[in-house]
Coordinates of C-alpha atoms in Angstrom, one line a residue:
M1 CA 21.4 28.4 -16.1
A2 CA 19.3 30.7 -14.2
S3 CA 16.3 29.3 -15.7
M4 CA 17.3 25.7 -14.8
K5 CA 17.7 26.6 -11.3
L6 CA 14.3 28.3 -11.4
V7 CA 12.7 25.2 -12.7
Q8 CA 14.5 22.9 -10.0
L9 CA 13.3 25.3 -7.3
F10 CA 9.7 25.2 -8.7
R11 CA 9.7 21.3 -8.9
R12 CA 11.1 21.3 -5.3
Y13 CA 8.3 23.4 -3.9
L14 CA 5.8 21.6 -5.9
S15 CA 7.0 18.3 -4.4
I16 CA 6.7 19.8 -1.0
V17 CA 3.1 21.2 -1.6
A18 CA 2.1 17.8 -3.0
T19 CA 3.4 15.9 0.0
L20 CA 1.7 18.3 2.4
F21 CA -1.6 18.0 0.5
Q22 CA -1.2 14.1 0.2
T23 CA -0.8 14.2 4.1
L24 CA -3.7 16.5 4.7
I25 CA -5.9 14.1 2.5
S26 CA -4.6 11.2 4.5
C27 CA -5.4 12.7 7.8
F28 CA -8.9 13.6 6.5
F29 CA -9.7 10.4 5.4
N30 CA -8.0 8.2 8.0
F31 CA -8.0 10.3 11.3
P32 CA -11.5 10.7 12.6
I33 CA -11.7 14.3 12.2
L34 CA -15.2 14.6 10.9
I35 CA -16.8 12.5 13.8
K36 CA -14.7 14.4 16.3
I37 CA -16.1 17.8 14.9
A38 CA -19.6 16.2 14.9
D39 CA -19.2 15.1 18.6
S40 CA -18.0 18.5 19.6
V41 CA -21.0 20.1 17.8
L42 CA -23.3 17.8 19.7
S43 CA -21.5 18.8 23.1
L44 CA -22.3 22.4 22.1
Y45 CA -25.9 21.7 21.4
F46 CA -26.1 20.0 24.7
L47 CA -24.5 23.0 26.5
I48 CA -26.2 25.8 24.8
F49 CA -29.6 24.7 23.7
C50 CA -30.4 22.0 26.2
D51 CA -29.1 23.6 29.5
L52 CA -26.9 20.5 30.1
R53 CA -23.3 20.3 31.5
P54 CA -20.7 17.6 31.5
V55 CA -19.7 16.1 35.0
T56 CA -17.4 13.2 35.7
V57 CA -17.9 11.4 39.0
D58 CA -15.0 9.1 40.6
L59 CA -17.0 6.4 42.7
D60 CA -16.1 5.1 46.0
D61 CA -14.8 1.9 44.8
G62 CA -11.7 3.6 43.6
E63 CA -12.0 1.8 40.2
T64 CA -14.9 3.5 38.3
T65 CA -15.5 6.9 36.8
V66 CA -19.0 7.8 35.3
H67 CA -19.4 10.6 32.8
F68 CA -22.9 12.4 33.0
W69 CA -24.7 15.1 31.2
I70 CA -27.1 16.7 33.8
S71 CA -29.3 19.7 33.9
G72 CA -27.4 23.0 34.6
H73 CA -30.3 24.5 36.5
R74 CA -32.1 21.8 38.4
K75 CA -35.6 22.8 39.7
I76 CA -37.3 21.3 42.7
S77 CA -40.6 21.3 40.7
R78 CA -39.3 19.2 38.1
P79 CA -39.0 15.3 38.5
N80 CA -35.5 13.7 38.0
L81 CA -35.4 11.8 34.9
V82 CA -32.3 9.3 34.2
M83 CA -31.8 8.3 30.5
L84 CA -30.0 5.1 29.7
H85 CA -28.7 4.5 26.4
G86 CA -28.3 1.3 24.3
Y87 CA -25.3 -0.2 22.3
G88 CA -25.2 2.1 19.4
G89 CA -22.6 4.9 20.7
N90 CA -22.5 7.1 23.7
S91 CA -25.5 9.1 25.2
K92 CA -25.0 12.1 23.0
W93 CA -25.4 10.3 19.8
Q94 CA -28.4 8.3 21.0
F95 CA -30.3 11.0 22.7
V96 CA -29.6 14.1 20.4
H97 CA -33.3 14.0 19.2
Q98 CA -34.8 13.9 22.6
V99 CA -32.8 16.1 25.1
S100 CA -34.2 19.4 24.1
H101 CA -37.6 18.2 24.4
L102 CA -37.2 16.5 27.8
S103 CA -35.1 19.1 29.4
K104 CA -38.1 21.4 29.5
S105 CA -39.9 19.1 31.9
F106 CA -37.3 17.2 33.9
N107 CA -34.1 17.4 35.6
L108 CA -32.1 15.0 33.4
F109 CA -29.3 12.8 34.4
I110 CA -27.7 11.2 31.3
P111 CA -24.9 8.8 32.1
D112 CA -22.4 7.2 29.7
L113 CA -22.7 3.5 30.6
V114 CA -19.4 2.0 31.7
F115 CA -16.9 1.6 28.7
F116 CA -19.1 3.8 26.6
G117 CA -18.3 7.3 25.8
K118 CA -16.1 8.6 28.8
S119 CA -17.0 6.2 31.5
Y120 CA -14.5 3.6 32.5
S121 CA -13.7 1.1 35.1
K122 CA -10.9 -1.1 36.1
N123 CA -13.5 -3.7 37.6
P124 CA -13.2 -6.8 35.6
D125 CA -17.0 -7.5 36.2
R126 CA -18.9 -7.1 32.8
S127 CA -22.4 -7.9 34.1
V128 CA -25.6 -5.7 34.1
E129 CA -25.4 -5.4 37.8
I130 CA -22.0 -3.5 37.6
Q131 CA -23.6 -1.1 35.1
A132 CA -26.6 -0.6 37.6
R133 CA -24.4 0.1 40.6
S134 CA -22.2 2.4 38.8
V135 CA -25.1 4.4 37.5
V136 CA -26.6 4.6 41.0
G137 CA -23.2 5.3 42.7
G138 CA -22.9 8.3 40.5
L139 CA -26.5 9.3 41.0
K140 CA -26.0 9.5 44.8
K141 CA -22.8 11.4 44.2
L142 CA -24.8 13.9 42.4
G143 CA -27.3 14.5 45.0
C144 CA -30.1 11.9 44.2
D145 CA -29.6 9.6 47.1
G146 CA -32.5 11.2 49.1
G147 CA -35.1 11.8 46.1
K148 CA -37.1 9.9 43.6
I149 CA -36.0 9.1 40.2
S150 CA -37.7 8.0 37.0
I151 CA -35.8 6.0 34.3
Y152 CA -36.1 6.1 30.6
S153 CA -34.1 3.4 29.1
I154 CA -33.8 1.8 25.6
S155 CA -32.4 -1.7 24.5
Y156 CA -29.3 -2.5 26.5
G157 CA -30.0 0.4 28.8
G158 CA -33.4 -1.4 29.6
F159 CA -31.5 -4.6 31.4
V160 CA -29.6 -1.9 33.5
A161 CA -32.9 0.1 34.2
Y162 CA -34.8 -3.0 35.3
K163 CA -31.9 -4.1 37.6
M164 CA -31.9 -0.6 39.3
A165 CA -35.6 -0.9 39.8
E166 CA -35.1 -4.2 41.2
M167 CA -32.3 -3.4 43.5
W168 CA -33.2 0.1 44.7
P169 CA -37.0 0.1 44.7
E170 CA -37.0 2.9 47.2
M171 CA -35.2 5.2 44.8
V172 CA -36.8 4.4 41.4
E173 CA -40.4 5.6 41.2
K174 CA -41.3 5.0 37.6
L175 CA -39.6 3.0 34.6
V176 CA -39.9 3.5 30.9
I177 CA -38.6 0.6 28.8
V178 CA -38.2 0.9 25.2
S179 CA -37.3 -2.1 22.8
S180 CA -35.3 -4.0 25.4
G181 CA -35.0 -7.9 25.6
V182 CA -35.4 -8.0 29.3
G183 CA -36.2 -11.6 30.4
F184 CA -35.0 -13.2 27.2
T185 CA -33.4 -16.5 27.8
Q186 CA -30.0 -17.4 26.5
Q187 CA -31.4 -19.4 23.7
Q188 CA -33.8 -16.6 22.7
K189 CA -30.9 -14.2 22.5
T190 CA -28.8 -16.3 20.4
T191 CA -31.5 -17.1 18.2
E192 CA -32.4 -13.6 17.5
M193 CA -28.7 -12.8 16.8
K194 CA -28.3 -15.5 14.3
K195 CA -31.3 -14.4 12.3
H196 CA -29.2 -11.4 11.2
G197 CA -26.2 -13.5 10.2
G198 CA -24.1 -13.1 13.4
D199 CA -22.6 -16.2 15.0
C200 CA -21.3 -14.1 17.7
C201 CA -22.3 -10.8 19.5
S202 CA -19.2 -8.9 18.1
E203 CA -20.4 -9.2 14.5
I204 CA -23.7 -7.5 15.5
L205 CA -23.2 -5.1 18.5
V206 CA -19.6 -4.1 18.1
P207 CA -19.1 -3.3 14.4
R208 CA -15.4 -3.4 13.1
N209 CA -15.7 -1.9 9.7
P210 CA -18.4 0.2 7.5
M211 CA -20.1 -3.0 6.3
D212 CA -20.8 -4.2 10.0
L213 CA -22.0 -0.8 10.8
R214 CA -24.5 -0.7 8.0
R215 CA -25.8 -4.0 9.0
L216 CA -26.3 -2.8 12.6
I217 CA -28.1 0.3 11.4
N218 CA -30.3 -1.8 8.8
I219 CA -31.3 -4.2 11.5
S220 CA -32.1 -1.3 13.9
M221 CA -34.2 0.9 11.5
N222 CA -37.4 0.3 9.6
T223 CA -37.7 3.8 8.1
G224 CA -35.0 6.1 9.5
L225 CA -31.2 6.7 8.2
K226 CA -31.8 5.0 5.0
F227 CA -29.4 7.6 3.6
V228 CA -26.6 5.4 5.3
D229 CA -26.2 3.5 2.1
W230 CA -25.0 6.6 0.7
V231 CA -22.5 7.6 3.3
P232 CA -18.8 7.1 2.2
D233 CA -17.1 4.1 3.8
F234 CA -14.4 6.6 5.4
V235 CA -17.0 8.5 7.2
L236 CA -18.4 5.3 8.7
S237 CA -14.9 4.0 9.5
Q238 CA -14.2 7.2 11.4
F239 CA -17.6 6.6 13.4
V240 CA -16.5 3.2 14.3
T241 CA -13.1 4.3 15.3
V242 CA -14.4 7.0 17.7
M243 CA -17.4 4.8 19.2
Y244 CA -16.0 1.4 19.5
E245 CA -12.2 1.2 19.2
K246 CA -10.9 2.7 22.6
N247 CA -12.7 0.0 24.7
R248 CA -13.5 -2.7 21.9
Q249 CA -12.5 -5.5 24.3
E250 CA -14.5 -4.5 27.1
L251 CA -17.7 -3.8 24.8
L252 CA -17.2 -7.2 23.4
E253 CA -17.1 -8.8 27.0
L254 CA -20.1 -6.7 27.9
A255 CA -22.1 -8.0 25.0
K256 CA -21.0 -11.6 25.6
N257 CA -22.0 -11.3 29.2
L258 CA -25.5 -10.1 28.2
L259 CA -26.1 -12.5 25.3
E260 CA -24.5 -15.7 26.7
R261 CA -25.7 -15.5 30.4
E262 CA -28.6 -17.5 31.2
E263 CA -31.3 -15.4 32.9
E264 CA -33.0 -16.5 36.2
P265 CA -35.6 -19.2 35.6
Q266 CA -38.2 -16.6 36.5
L267 CA -37.7 -12.9 36.0
S268 CA -38.3 -11.0 39.1
V269 CA -41.5 -8.9 39.2
I270 CA -40.7 -5.1 39.9
T271 CA -43.5 -3.0 41.5
Q272 CA -42.9 0.3 39.9
K273 CA -45.3 1.7 37.4
T274 CA -43.7 0.9 33.9
L275 CA -44.4 2.2 30.3
I276 CA -43.3 -0.2 27.8
V277 CA -42.8 1.1 24.2
W278 CA -42.1 -0.8 21.1
G279 CA -41.9 -0.5 17.4
D280 CA -44.1 -2.9 15.7
K281 CA -41.2 -3.7 13.1
D282 CA -38.7 -4.3 15.6
K283 CA -36.2 -6.9 14.3
V284 CA -33.8 -7.1 17.3
F285 CA -36.4 -8.0 20.0
P286 CA -39.7 -8.8 18.2
L287 CA -43.0 -7.4 19.3
E288 CA -44.2 -10.5 21.0
H289 CA -41.8 -10.0 23.7
A290 CA -43.3 -6.6 24.6
Y291 CA -46.7 -8.4 25.0
R292 CA -45.0 -11.0 27.3
L293 CA -43.1 -8.4 29.3
Q294 CA -46.4 -6.5 29.8
R295 CA -48.2 -9.7 31.1
H296 CA -45.3 -10.2 33.4
L297 CA -45.6 -6.8 34.9
Q298 CA -49.1 -6.0 36.4
S299 CA -48.4 -2.2 36.9
S300 CA -47.4 -1.6 33.2
R301 CA -49.0 -0.5 30.1
L302 CA -47.8 -1.1 26.5
E303 CA -47.6 1.6 23.7
I304 CA -46.8 0.2 20.2
I305 CA -45.6 2.6 17.4
K306 CA -46.5 1.7 13.9
E307 CA -44.0 1.2 11.2
I308 CA -41.1 1.8 13.6
G309 CA -38.2 -0.5 14.1
H310 CA -35.9 -1.2 17.2
A311 CA -34.4 2.4 17.4
V312 CA -37.6 4.2 18.4
N313 CA -35.5 7.0 19.8
I314 CA -34.1 7.9 16.4
E315 CA -37.2 6.9 14.1
A316 CA -40.0 8.5 16.3
P317 CA -38.5 10.8 19.0
T318 CA -41.3 13.1 19.1
T319 CA -43.9 10.4 19.8
L320 CA -41.6 8.8 22.4
N321 CA -41.1 12.1 24.1
N322 CA -44.6 12.9 24.3
L323 CA -45.2 9.3 25.8
I324 CA -42.4 9.6 28.4
T325 CA -43.5 13.1 29.5
S326 CA -47.1 12.3 29.8
F327 CA -46.3 9.0 31.7
V328 CA -43.9 10.3 34.2
L329 CA -45.7 13.5 34.9
S330 CA -49.1 11.9 35.5
A331 CA -50.2 11.5 39.0

């Protein structure tokens, strides 16, 4: 009798343990704990090794909050450099290979563009202009209203940077544009998207599942991140959840505005000295566009990096860092 009770008690505890184990495994695979941990590690890296600190700025419009990483100890002897990311995640994930190097030469201001990372707005406007106004509004709140800034931008960030240079020429001194389709017509944008099997922007820029994310990475990369084929689906699913689910609708609307909006018949000519950097294997915005943009801007020069795709910041960060540093610091 006693042995039967002991067996029943053992089975009961075994059932409880099995249930707890199953719950933990379910949380591990379904809750984005791995990406949350990685994101926290990146924050510590920015804080400890790059002398950057997080700042959240509420703009005067009463609708918009912009999150920045900025240099913790700014020096007058260093130029101010604003870094604008593209569509593949927030500023931490896109610039992790660059901030340590660039923080040694510049006072850095690295915003999450609105609806990316921790930046948000109640404003229904989804244009590039509202992104530019939000970044500039945040910079002025952080003390950049009287001094000059240089901007390094990649992909979607390039559209924002170009608009900032156009609207605030007295503020923007130099511009670095990397792999950005500034000046593309609506037809050209649509054509490039359809080359990769996407009939609408959501299928390319705002992935819903691991297959979509793998396609985005493969389009963006030529040599880097090939190991993504070996990353388990549950890890990629967690990345999609963290980066895209919170503001998915807003991100879709931003992409739609960018890709379906017809540009002005003639792209405005900015006067700032501009460095254009491109990977010769870019499958998102082909290399011929880099030459076209260079011809359009008289005060520009073009640097082409061999065997590199769209994501120059990830595939060739050291080369890109050296180009940015030498260009911005040059007299």
